[in-house]
mmCIF file of C-alpha atoms in Angstrom:
data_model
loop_
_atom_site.group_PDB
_atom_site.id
_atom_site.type_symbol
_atom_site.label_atom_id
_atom_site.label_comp_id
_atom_site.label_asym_id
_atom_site.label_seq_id
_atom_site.Cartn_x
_atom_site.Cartn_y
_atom_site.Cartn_z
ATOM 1 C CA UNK H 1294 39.201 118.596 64.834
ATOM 2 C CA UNK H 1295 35.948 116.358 64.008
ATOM 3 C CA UNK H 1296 33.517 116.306 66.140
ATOM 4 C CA UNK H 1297 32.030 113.468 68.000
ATOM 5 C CA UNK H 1298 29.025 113.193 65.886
ATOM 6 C CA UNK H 1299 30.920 113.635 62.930
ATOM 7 C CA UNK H 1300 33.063 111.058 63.705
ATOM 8 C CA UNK H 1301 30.430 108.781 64.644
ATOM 9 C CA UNK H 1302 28.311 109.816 61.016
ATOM 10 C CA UNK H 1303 31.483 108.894 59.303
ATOM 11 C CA UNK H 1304 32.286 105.671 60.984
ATOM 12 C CA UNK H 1305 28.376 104.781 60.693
ATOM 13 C CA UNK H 1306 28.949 105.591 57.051
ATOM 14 C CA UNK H 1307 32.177 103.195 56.655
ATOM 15 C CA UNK H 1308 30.816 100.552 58.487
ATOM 16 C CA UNK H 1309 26.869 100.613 56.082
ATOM 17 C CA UNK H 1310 28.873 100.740 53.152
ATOM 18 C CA UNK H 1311 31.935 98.175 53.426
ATOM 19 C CA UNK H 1312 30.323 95.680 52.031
ATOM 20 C CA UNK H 1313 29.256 97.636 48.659
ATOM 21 C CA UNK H 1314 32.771 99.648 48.756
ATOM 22 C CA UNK H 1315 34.269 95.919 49.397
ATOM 23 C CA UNK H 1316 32.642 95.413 45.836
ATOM 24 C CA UNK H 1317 34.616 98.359 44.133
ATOM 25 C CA UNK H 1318 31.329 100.561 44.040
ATOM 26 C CA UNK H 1319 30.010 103.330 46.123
ATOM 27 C CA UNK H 1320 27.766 104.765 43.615
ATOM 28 C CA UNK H 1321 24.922 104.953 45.828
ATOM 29 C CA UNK H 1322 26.956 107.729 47.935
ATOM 30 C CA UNK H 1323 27.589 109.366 45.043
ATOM 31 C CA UNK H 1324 23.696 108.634 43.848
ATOM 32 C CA UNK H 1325 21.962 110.399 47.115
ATOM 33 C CA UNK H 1326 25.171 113.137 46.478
ATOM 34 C CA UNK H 1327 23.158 114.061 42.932
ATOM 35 C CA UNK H 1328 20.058 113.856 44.094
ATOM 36 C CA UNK H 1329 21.152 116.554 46.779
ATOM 37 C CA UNK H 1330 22.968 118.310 44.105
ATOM 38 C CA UNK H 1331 19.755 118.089 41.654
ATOM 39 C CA UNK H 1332 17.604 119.427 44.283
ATOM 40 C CA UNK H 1333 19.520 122.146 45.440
ATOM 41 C CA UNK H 1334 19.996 123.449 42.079
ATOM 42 C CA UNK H 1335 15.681 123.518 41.707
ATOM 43 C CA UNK H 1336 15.608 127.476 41.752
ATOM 44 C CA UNK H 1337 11.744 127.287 43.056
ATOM 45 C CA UNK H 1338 11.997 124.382 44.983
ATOM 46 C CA UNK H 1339 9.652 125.811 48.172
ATOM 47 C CA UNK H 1340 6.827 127.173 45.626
ATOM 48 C CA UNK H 1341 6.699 123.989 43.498
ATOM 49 C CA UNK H 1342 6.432 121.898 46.634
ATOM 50 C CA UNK H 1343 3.830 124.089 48.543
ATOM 51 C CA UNK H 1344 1.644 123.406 44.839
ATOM 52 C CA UNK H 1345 2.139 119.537 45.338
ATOM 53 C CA UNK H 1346 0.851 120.192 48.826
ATOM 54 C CA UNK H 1347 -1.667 122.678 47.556
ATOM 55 C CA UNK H 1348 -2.880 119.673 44.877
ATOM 56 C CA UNK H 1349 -2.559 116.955 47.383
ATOM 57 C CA UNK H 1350 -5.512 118.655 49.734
ATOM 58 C CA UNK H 1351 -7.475 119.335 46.730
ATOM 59 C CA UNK H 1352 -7.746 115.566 45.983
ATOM 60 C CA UNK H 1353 -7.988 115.233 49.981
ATOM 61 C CA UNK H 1354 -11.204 117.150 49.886
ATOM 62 C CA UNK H 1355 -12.941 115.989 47.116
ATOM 63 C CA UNK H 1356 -11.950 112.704 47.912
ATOM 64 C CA UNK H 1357 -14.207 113.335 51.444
ATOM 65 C CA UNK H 1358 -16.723 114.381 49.304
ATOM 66 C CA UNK H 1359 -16.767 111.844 47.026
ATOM 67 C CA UNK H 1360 -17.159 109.560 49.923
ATOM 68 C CA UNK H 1361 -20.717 111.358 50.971
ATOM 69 C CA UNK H 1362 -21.510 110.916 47.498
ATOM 70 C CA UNK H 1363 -21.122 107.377 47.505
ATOM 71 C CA UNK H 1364 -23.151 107.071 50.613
ATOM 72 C CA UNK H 1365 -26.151 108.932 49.472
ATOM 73 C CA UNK H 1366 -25.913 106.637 46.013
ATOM 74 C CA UNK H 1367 -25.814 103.704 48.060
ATOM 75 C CA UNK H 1368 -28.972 105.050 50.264
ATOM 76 C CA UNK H 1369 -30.920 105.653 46.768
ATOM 77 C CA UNK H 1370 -29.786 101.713 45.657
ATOM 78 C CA UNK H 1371 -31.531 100.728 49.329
ATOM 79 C CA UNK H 1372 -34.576 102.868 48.603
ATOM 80 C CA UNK H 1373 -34.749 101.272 44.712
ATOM 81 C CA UNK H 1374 -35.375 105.191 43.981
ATOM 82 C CA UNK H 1375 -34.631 105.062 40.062
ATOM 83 C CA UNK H 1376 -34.403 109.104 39.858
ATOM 84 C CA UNK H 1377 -32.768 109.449 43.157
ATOM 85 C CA UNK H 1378 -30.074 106.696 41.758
ATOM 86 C CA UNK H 1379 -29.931 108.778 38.426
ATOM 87 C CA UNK H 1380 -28.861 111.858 40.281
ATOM 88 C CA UNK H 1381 -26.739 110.377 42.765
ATOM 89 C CA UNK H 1382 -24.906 108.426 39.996
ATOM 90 C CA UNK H 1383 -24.160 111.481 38.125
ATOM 91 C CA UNK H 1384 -22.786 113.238 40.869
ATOM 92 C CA UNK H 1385 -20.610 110.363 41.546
ATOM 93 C CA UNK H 1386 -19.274 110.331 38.112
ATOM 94 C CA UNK H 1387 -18.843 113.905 38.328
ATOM 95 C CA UNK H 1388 -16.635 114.125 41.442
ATOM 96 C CA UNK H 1389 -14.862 111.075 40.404
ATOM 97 C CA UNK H 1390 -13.376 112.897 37.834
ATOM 98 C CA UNK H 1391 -12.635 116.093 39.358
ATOM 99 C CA UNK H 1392 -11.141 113.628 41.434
ATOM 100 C CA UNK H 1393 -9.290 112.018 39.104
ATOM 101 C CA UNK H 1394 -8.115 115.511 37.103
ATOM 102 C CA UNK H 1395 -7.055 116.561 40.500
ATOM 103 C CA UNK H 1396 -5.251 113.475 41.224
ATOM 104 C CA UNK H 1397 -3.181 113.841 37.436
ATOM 105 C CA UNK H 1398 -2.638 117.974 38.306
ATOM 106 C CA UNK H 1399 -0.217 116.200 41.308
ATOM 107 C CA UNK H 1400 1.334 113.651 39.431
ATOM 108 C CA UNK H 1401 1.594 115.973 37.252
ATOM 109 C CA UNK H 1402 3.251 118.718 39.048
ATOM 110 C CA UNK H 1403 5.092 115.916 40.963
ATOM 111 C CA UNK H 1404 6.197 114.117 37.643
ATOM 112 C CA UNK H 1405 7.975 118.113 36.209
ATOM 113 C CA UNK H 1406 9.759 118.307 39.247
ATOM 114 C CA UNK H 1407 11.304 115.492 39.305
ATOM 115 C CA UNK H 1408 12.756 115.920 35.993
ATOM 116 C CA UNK H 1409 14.221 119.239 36.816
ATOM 117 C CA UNK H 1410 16.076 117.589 39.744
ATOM 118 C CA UNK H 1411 17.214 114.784 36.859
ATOM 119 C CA UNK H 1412 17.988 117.637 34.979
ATOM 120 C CA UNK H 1413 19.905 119.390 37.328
ATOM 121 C CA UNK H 1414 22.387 116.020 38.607
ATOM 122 C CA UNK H 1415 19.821 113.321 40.103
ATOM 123 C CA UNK H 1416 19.700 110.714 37.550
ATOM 124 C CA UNK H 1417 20.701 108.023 39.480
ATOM 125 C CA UNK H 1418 17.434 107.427 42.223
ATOM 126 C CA UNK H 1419 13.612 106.391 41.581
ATOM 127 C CA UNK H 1420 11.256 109.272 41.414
ATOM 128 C CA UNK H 1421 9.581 108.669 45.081
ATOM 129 C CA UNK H 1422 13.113 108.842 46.239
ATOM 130 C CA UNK H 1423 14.056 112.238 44.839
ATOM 131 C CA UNK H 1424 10.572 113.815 45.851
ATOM 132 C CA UNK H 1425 11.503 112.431 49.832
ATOM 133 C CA UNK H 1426 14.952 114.112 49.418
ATOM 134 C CA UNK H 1427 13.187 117.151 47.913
ATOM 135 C CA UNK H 1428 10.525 117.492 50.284
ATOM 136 C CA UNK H 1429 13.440 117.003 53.156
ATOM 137 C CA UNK H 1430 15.190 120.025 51.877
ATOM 138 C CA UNK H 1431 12.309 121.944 51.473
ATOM 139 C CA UNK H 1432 11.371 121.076 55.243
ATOM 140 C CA UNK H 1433 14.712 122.428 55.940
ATOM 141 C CA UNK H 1434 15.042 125.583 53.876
ATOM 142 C CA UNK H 1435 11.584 126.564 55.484
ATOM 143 C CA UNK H 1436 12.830 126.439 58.818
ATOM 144 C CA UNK H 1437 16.369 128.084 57.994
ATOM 145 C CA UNK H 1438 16.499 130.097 54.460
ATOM 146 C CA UNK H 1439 20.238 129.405 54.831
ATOM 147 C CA UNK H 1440 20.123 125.667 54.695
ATOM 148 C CA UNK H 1441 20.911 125.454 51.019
ATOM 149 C CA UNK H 1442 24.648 125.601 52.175
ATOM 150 C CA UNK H 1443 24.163 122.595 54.653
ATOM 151 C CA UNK H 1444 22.467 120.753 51.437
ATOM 152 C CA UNK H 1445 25.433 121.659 49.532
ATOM 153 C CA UNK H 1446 28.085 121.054 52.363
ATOM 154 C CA UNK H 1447 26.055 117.410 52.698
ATOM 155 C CA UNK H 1448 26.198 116.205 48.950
ATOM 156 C CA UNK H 1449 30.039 116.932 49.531
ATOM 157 C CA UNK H 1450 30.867 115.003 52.541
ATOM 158 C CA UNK H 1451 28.819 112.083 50.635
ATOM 159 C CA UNK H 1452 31.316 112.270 47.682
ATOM 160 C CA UNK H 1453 33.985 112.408 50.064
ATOM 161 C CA UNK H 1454 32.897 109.589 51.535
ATOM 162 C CA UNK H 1455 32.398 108.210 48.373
ATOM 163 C CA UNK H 1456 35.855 108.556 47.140
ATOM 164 C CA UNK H 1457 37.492 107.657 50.180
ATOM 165 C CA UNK H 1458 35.433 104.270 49.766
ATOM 166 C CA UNK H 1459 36.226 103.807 46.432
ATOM 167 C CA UNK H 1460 40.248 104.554 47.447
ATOM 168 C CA UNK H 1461 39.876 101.694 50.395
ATOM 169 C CA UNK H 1462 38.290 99.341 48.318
ATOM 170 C CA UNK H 1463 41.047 99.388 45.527
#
């Protein structure tokens, strides 16, 4: 027997997509179904994440840095101090591109794993998309190493949803 909140979920899921299903399509179901799929089947989903993270406070502290940077360029410009704006404008170039490099080692990094979750089944979404869905399930498998199987279990019930539309709408 379904439970309340599953019966809710699924009648919250009928009622969203009867308009689309009304249309003879319910890819979308069956789109955020991949994506689940394609992350799920990332074998080193938690480490490639915590390196995203890893890369995103790298660029968050030399971004802070850059920012003092600026300021003591700007203080040189006030002073008209042509060798104190020499130095000060080198160092700005300097951290802007660590800043930058660091900025590209995300992307980067960001940009592989989201072709190993295309790779894997989820074609169908936009790249910030399938790095949300990713970063959800790796939120979840860090709080329960068993949550794989609820991933799994979910991409199901969205096909079955998806089918069942499909059936309605026809």
């Amino acid at each position: 027997m379904p439970t309340a909140s599953w019966t809710a979920l699924t009648a919250s899921a009928r009622n969203a997509t009867g308009a689309t299903c009304r249309n003879g399509s319910c890819t979308w179901l069956n789109a955020w179904a991949a994506a689940l799929d394609g992350v799920a089947a990332v074998p080193d989903l938690n480490a490639r994440l915590a390196e995203s993270e890893r890369l995103l406070q790298e660029s968050l502290d030399i971004y802070s840095r850059m920012a003092s940077t600026v300021f003591e360029l700007d203080e040189a410009r006030q002073r008209n101090d042509a060798a104190a704006i020499a130095t000060a404008q080198l160092r700005v170039d300097d951290i802007t591109a660590r800043y930058r490099q660091a900025m590209d080692a995300r992307t980067a990094a960001q940009h592989a794993l989201v072709g190993d979750i295309r790779r894997h089944a989820g074609a169908a979404l936009d790249d910030d998309t399938l790095l949300f869905v990713a970063q959800w399930v790796g939120r979840r498998l860090q709080q329960d190493g068993k949550a794989l199987a609820a991933v799994r279990a979910g991409s199901a019930a969205l096909r079955d949803m998806a089918g069942r539309c499909t059936r309605i709408a026809s």
